[in-house]
């Protein structure tokens, strides 16, 4: 689903046909003729001069966050958990539904994948980036109190999963 390694991305992109490109959002859509799959290349954390990590993933993604988590956290493929974590870290409006889904289904996910996902979700490091003082009325703004609660809840999920057999 996700490819993070740059060499793998370039190799796969060379096999695909570019469909469309958006220069302002740095998104490129591809079609792989051999597998008939659609792919999206993008920089989820792009802001001005800093693009952040580049991700390549299947397109379209499932609409429900629970389905995304099931796909990425149940497979033994670390790039899926890392890629989903990076992509979701740029969308604070998804953090509350993500934590709710993790609290509800934490025992179903692979322990290592869950740990990788939460590490790359970066809620802990986001206090300064997404605080209300920076963006005011932005739709993706979360208060520092909400961030603190999400940090606490994500740590509880990680600890619960650590002590659940499986």
PDB file of C-alpha atoms in Angstrom:
ATOM      1  CA  UNK A   1       0.000   0.000   0.000  1.00  0.00           C
ATOM      2  CA  UNK A   2       2.707   2.555   0.985  1.00  0.00           C
ATOM      3  CA  UNK A   3       6.211   2.849  -0.390  1.00  0.00           C
ATOM      4  CA  UNK A   4       8.585   5.109   1.540  1.00  0.00           C
ATOM      5  CA  UNK A   5      11.996   4.085   0.199  1.00  0.00           C
ATOM      6  CA  UNK A   6      13.071   6.549  -2.510  1.00  0.00           C
ATOM      7  CA  UNK A   7      14.846   3.935  -4.646  1.00  0.00           C
ATOM      8  CA  UNK A   8      11.736   1.720  -4.656  1.00  0.00           C
ATOM      9  CA  UNK A   9       9.564   4.732  -5.487  1.00  0.00           C
ATOM     10  CA  UNK A  10      11.721   5.711  -8.461  1.00  0.00           C
ATOM     11  CA  UNK A  11      11.824   2.138  -9.730  1.00  0.00           C
ATOM     12  CA  UNK A  12       8.043   1.784  -9.565  1.00  0.00           C
ATOM     13  CA  UNK A  13       7.365   5.255 -10.994  1.00  0.00           C
ATOM     14  CA  UNK A  14       9.557   4.458 -13.999  1.00  0.00           C
ATOM     15  CA  UNK A  15       7.188   1.570 -14.822  1.00  0.00           C
ATOM     16  CA  UNK A  16       4.037   3.693 -14.528  1.00  0.00           C
ATOM     17  CA  UNK A  17       2.263   6.245 -16.675  1.00  0.00           C
ATOM     18  CA  UNK A  18       1.686   9.686 -15.179  1.00  0.00           C
ATOM     19  CA  UNK A  19      -1.979  10.702 -15.318  1.00  0.00           C
ATOM     20  CA  UNK A  20      -2.052  14.141 -13.738  1.00  0.00           C
ATOM     21  CA  UNK A  21       0.109  16.431 -11.669  1.00  0.00           C
ATOM     22  CA  UNK A  22      -0.730  19.256  -9.294  1.00  0.00           C
ATOM     23  CA  UNK A  23       2.286  21.546  -8.870  1.00  0.00           C
ATOM     24  CA  UNK A  24       0.789  23.537  -6.008  1.00  0.00           C
ATOM     25  CA  UNK A  25      -0.041  20.548  -3.767  1.00  0.00           C
ATOM     26  CA  UNK A  26       2.849  18.385  -5.062  1.00  0.00           C
ATOM     27  CA  UNK A  27       0.517  15.489  -5.889  1.00  0.00           C
ATOM     28  CA  UNK A  28       1.086  13.197  -8.863  1.00  0.00           C
ATOM     29  CA  UNK A  29      -1.262  10.400  -9.903  1.00  0.00           C
ATOM     30  CA  UNK A  30      -0.017   7.343 -11.777  1.00  0.00           C
ATOM     31  CA  UNK A  31      -1.397   4.213 -13.417  1.00  0.00           C
ATOM     32  CA  UNK A  32       0.577   0.980 -13.358  1.00  0.00           C
ATOM     33  CA  UNK A  33      -0.201  -0.829 -16.645  1.00  0.00           C
ATOM     34  CA  UNK A  34       0.884  -4.308 -15.510  1.00  0.00           C
ATOM     35  CA  UNK A  35      -1.138  -4.433 -12.290  1.00  0.00           C
ATOM     36  CA  UNK A  36      -3.837  -1.942 -13.372  1.00  0.00           C
ATOM     37  CA  UNK A  37      -3.463  -0.095 -10.060  1.00  0.00           C
ATOM     38  CA  UNK A  38      -3.688   3.624  -9.440  1.00  0.00           C
ATOM     39  CA  UNK A  39      -0.976   5.273  -7.336  1.00  0.00           C
ATOM     40  CA  UNK A  40      -0.542   8.662  -5.722  1.00  0.00           C
ATOM     41  CA  UNK A  41       2.783  10.347  -5.008  1.00  0.00           C
ATOM     42  CA  UNK A  42       2.639  13.227  -2.525  1.00  0.00           C
ATOM     43  CA  UNK A  43       4.277  15.128   0.316  1.00  0.00           C
ATOM     44  CA  UNK A  44       1.764  15.119   3.197  1.00  0.00           C
ATOM     45  CA  UNK A  45       3.801  17.497   5.379  1.00  0.00           C
ATOM     46  CA  UNK A  46       4.639  20.013   2.634  1.00  0.00           C
ATOM     47  CA  UNK A  47       4.615  23.601   3.812  1.00  0.00           C
ATOM     48  CA  UNK A  48       6.360  26.307   1.830  1.00  0.00           C
ATOM     49  CA  UNK A  49      10.053  25.514   1.447  1.00  0.00           C
ATOM     50  CA  UNK A  50      10.038  22.244   3.420  1.00  0.00           C
ATOM     51  CA  UNK A  51       8.392  19.331   1.596  1.00  0.00           C
ATOM     52  CA  UNK A  52       8.924  16.659   4.241  1.00  0.00           C
ATOM     53  CA  UNK A  53       8.885  12.941   3.409  1.00  0.00           C
ATOM     54  CA  UNK A  54       7.553  11.763   0.056  1.00  0.00           C
ATOM     55  CA  UNK A  55       4.996   8.949   0.068  1.00  0.00           C
ATOM     56  CA  UNK A  56       3.769   6.711  -2.716  1.00  0.00           C
ATOM     57  CA  UNK A  57       0.566   4.790  -2.070  1.00  0.00           C
ATOM     58  CA  UNK A  58      -2.361   3.027  -3.725  1.00  0.00           C
ATOM     59  CA  UNK A  59      -5.231   5.210  -4.756  1.00  0.00           C
ATOM     60  CA  UNK A  60      -8.043   5.431  -3.752  1.00  0.00           C
ATOM     61  CA  UNK A  61      -7.712   4.902  -0.039  1.00  0.00           C
ATOM     62  CA  UNK A  62     -10.667   3.524   1.925  1.00  0.00           C
ATOM     63  CA  UNK A  63     -12.862   6.347   3.188  1.00  0.00           C
ATOM     64  CA  UNK A  64     -13.241   4.998   6.731  1.00  0.00           C
ATOM     65  CA  UNK A  65     -10.293   5.374   9.077  1.00  0.00           C
ATOM     66  CA  UNK A  66     -11.031   1.947  10.602  1.00  0.00           C
ATOM     67  CA  UNK A  67     -10.513   0.293   7.214  1.00  0.00           C
ATOM     68  CA  UNK A  68      -7.225   2.133   6.697  1.00  0.00           C
ATOM     69  CA  UNK A  69      -6.013   1.056  10.126  1.00  0.00           C
ATOM     70  CA  UNK A  70      -7.052  -2.574   9.510  1.00  0.00           C
ATOM     71  CA  UNK A  71      -5.165  -2.685   6.222  1.00  0.00           C
ATOM     72  CA  UNK A  72      -1.994  -0.997   7.457  1.00  0.00           C
ATOM     73  CA  UNK A  73      -1.741  -2.346  11.008  1.00  0.00           C
ATOM     74  CA  UNK A  74      -2.596  -5.984  10.370  1.00  0.00           C
ATOM     75  CA  UNK A  75      -0.036  -6.656   7.650  1.00  0.00           C
ATOM     76  CA  UNK A  76       3.565  -7.427   8.522  1.00  0.00           C
ATOM     77  CA  UNK A  77       4.811  -4.560   6.352  1.00  0.00           C
ATOM     78  CA  UNK A  78       6.377  -1.729   8.405  1.00  0.00           C
ATOM     79  CA  UNK A  79       6.168   0.769   5.519  1.00  0.00           C
ATOM     80  CA  UNK A  80       2.367   0.662   5.699  1.00  0.00           C
ATOM     81  CA  UNK A  81       2.233   1.652   9.362  1.00  0.00           C
ATOM     82  CA  UNK A  82       4.913   4.323   8.892  1.00  0.00           C
ATOM     83  CA  UNK A  83       3.279   5.729   5.755  1.00  0.00           C
ATOM     84  CA  UNK A  84      -0.177   5.913   7.300  1.00  0.00           C
ATOM     85  CA  UNK A  85       1.292   7.525  10.417  1.00  0.00           C
ATOM     86  CA  UNK A  86       3.103  10.172   8.383  1.00  0.00           C
ATOM     87  CA  UNK A  87       0.042  10.876   6.248  1.00  0.00           C
ATOM     88  CA  UNK A  88      -2.272  11.168   9.259  1.00  0.00           C
ATOM     89  CA  UNK A  89       0.210  13.289  11.220  1.00  0.00           C
ATOM     90  CA  UNK A  90      -0.429  16.106   8.745  1.00  0.00           C
ATOM     91  CA  UNK A  91      -4.199  15.940   9.384  1.00  0.00           C
ATOM     92  CA  UNK A  92      -4.960  16.790  13.016  1.00  0.00           C
ATOM     93  CA  UNK A  93      -8.696  16.682  12.286  1.00  0.00           C
ATOM     94  CA  UNK A  94      -8.327  12.874  11.975  1.00  0.00           C
ATOM     95  CA  UNK A  95      -6.510  12.360  15.277  1.00  0.00           C
ATOM     96  CA  UNK A  96      -9.597  12.053  17.476  1.00  0.00           C
ATOM     97  CA  UNK A  97     -11.308   9.458  15.212  1.00  0.00           C
ATOM     98  CA  UNK A  98      -7.991   7.593  14.912  1.00  0.00           C
ATOM     99  CA  UNK A  99      -7.494   7.369  18.678  1.00  0.00           C
ATOM    100  CA  UNK A 100     -11.136   6.341  19.123  1.00  0.00           C
ATOM    101  CA  UNK A 101     -10.708   3.552  16.554  1.00  0.00           C
ATOM    102  CA  UNK A 102      -7.458   2.422  18.194  1.00  0.00           C
ATOM    103  CA  UNK A 103      -9.060   2.374  21.648  1.00  0.00           C
ATOM    104  CA  UNK A 104     -11.903   0.272  20.298  1.00  0.00           C
ATOM    105  CA  UNK A 105      -9.832  -2.235  18.279  1.00  0.00           C
ATOM    106  CA  UNK A 106      -6.309  -2.133  19.743  1.00  0.00           C
ATOM    107  CA  UNK A 107      -6.217  -5.882  20.422  1.00  0.00           C
ATOM    108  CA  UNK A 108      -6.754  -6.669  16.728  1.00  0.00           C
ATOM    109  CA  UNK A 109      -3.620  -4.882  15.509  1.00  0.00           C
ATOM    110  CA  UNK A 110      -0.076  -6.173  15.316  1.00  0.00           C
ATOM    111  CA  UNK A 111       1.868  -4.774  18.282  1.00  0.00           C
ATOM    112  CA  UNK A 112       4.907  -3.674  16.257  1.00  0.00           C
ATOM    113  CA  UNK A 113       2.786  -2.053  13.580  1.00  0.00           C
ATOM    114  CA  UNK A 114       0.744  -0.163  16.159  1.00  0.00           C
ATOM    115  CA  UNK A 115       3.906   1.104  17.840  1.00  0.00           C
ATOM    116  CA  UNK A 116       5.346   2.269  14.488  1.00  0.00           C
ATOM    117  CA  UNK A 117       2.093   3.962  13.544  1.00  0.00           C
ATOM    118  CA  UNK A 118       1.837   5.888  16.827  1.00  0.00           C
ATOM    119  CA  UNK A 119       5.509   6.879  16.628  1.00  0.00           C
ATOM    120  CA  UNK A 120       5.061   8.388  13.161  1.00  0.00           C
ATOM    121  CA  UNK A 121       1.695   9.936  13.976  1.00  0.00           C
ATOM    122  CA  UNK A 122       3.795  12.410  16.023  1.00  0.00           C
ATOM    123  CA  UNK A 123       1.065  13.664  18.329  1.00  0.00           C
ATOM    124  CA  UNK A 124       3.698  14.219  21.047  1.00  0.00           C
ATOM    125  CA  UNK A 125       5.777  16.567  18.894  1.00  0.00           C
ATOM    126  CA  UNK A 126       2.812  18.501  17.517  1.00  0.00           C
ATOM    127  CA  UNK A 127       2.073  20.761  20.456  1.00  0.00           C
ATOM    128  CA  UNK A 128       3.866  23.738  18.931  1.00  0.00           C
ATOM    129  CA  UNK A 129       2.852  23.074  15.332  1.00  0.00           C
ATOM    130  CA  UNK A 130      -0.910  22.722  15.753  1.00  0.00           C
ATOM    131  CA  UNK A 131      -1.623  24.872  18.768  1.00  0.00           C
ATOM    132  CA  UNK A 132      -4.393  27.442  18.589  1.00  0.00           C
ATOM    133  CA  UNK A 133      -1.958  30.310  18.974  1.00  0.00           C
ATOM    134  CA  UNK A 134      -0.415  29.562  15.564  1.00  0.00           C
ATOM    135  CA  UNK A 135      -3.388  29.101  13.276  1.00  0.00           C
ATOM    136  CA  UNK A 136      -6.360  30.681  15.042  1.00  0.00           C
ATOM    137  CA  UNK A 137      -9.432  29.590  13.095  1.00  0.00           C
ATOM    138  CA  UNK A 138      -7.936  26.881  10.874  1.00  0.00           C
ATOM    139  CA  UNK A 139     -10.067  23.770  10.412  1.00  0.00           C
ATOM    140  CA  UNK A 140      -7.105  21.568  11.303  1.00  0.00           C
ATOM    141  CA  UNK A 141      -6.425  23.347  14.589  1.00  0.00           C
ATOM    142  CA  UNK A 142      -6.507  21.440  17.850  1.00  0.00           C
ATOM    143  CA  UNK A 143      -6.220  23.030  21.263  1.00  0.00           C
ATOM    144  CA  UNK A 144      -3.266  22.179  23.452  1.00  0.00           C
ATOM    145  CA  UNK A 145      -5.644  20.564  25.975  1.00  0.00           C
ATOM    146  CA  UNK A 146      -7.037  18.257  23.290  1.00  0.00           C
ATOM    147  CA  UNK A 147      -3.511  17.390  22.168  1.00  0.00           C
ATOM    148  CA  UNK A 148      -2.525  16.541  25.749  1.00  0.00           C
ATOM    149  CA  UNK A 149      -5.583  14.284  26.076  1.00  0.00           C
ATOM    150  CA  UNK A 150      -4.776  12.574  22.762  1.00  0.00           C
ATOM    151  CA  UNK A 151      -1.185  12.011  23.860  1.00  0.00           C
ATOM    152  CA  UNK A 152      -2.383  10.410  27.085  1.00  0.00           C
ATOM    153  CA  UNK A 153      -4.945   8.252  25.248  1.00  0.00           C
ATOM    154  CA  UNK A 154      -2.383   7.103  22.654  1.00  0.00           C
ATOM    155  CA  UNK A 155       0.021   6.081  25.424  1.00  0.00           C
ATOM    156  CA  UNK A 156      -2.765   4.114  27.119  1.00  0.00           C
ATOM    157  CA  UNK A 157      -3.518   2.287  23.864  1.00  0.00           C
ATOM    158  CA  UNK A 158       0.162   1.442  23.431  1.00  0.00           C
ATOM    159  CA  UNK A 159       0.394   0.105  26.986  1.00  0.00           C
ATOM    160  CA  UNK A 160      -2.841  -1.870  26.706  1.00  0.00           C
ATOM    161  CA  UNK A 161      -1.601  -3.468  23.488  1.00  0.00           C
ATOM    162  CA  UNK A 162       1.705  -4.267  25.127  1.00  0.00           C
ATOM    163  CA  UNK A 163      -0.031  -6.312  27.825  1.00  0.00           C
ATOM    164  CA  UNK A 164      -2.528  -8.069  25.550  1.00  0.00           C
ATOM    165  CA  UNK A 165      -1.360 -11.484  24.381  1.00  0.00           C
ATOM    166  CA  UNK A 166      -1.153 -11.957  20.663  1.00  0.00           C
TER     167      UNK A 166
END
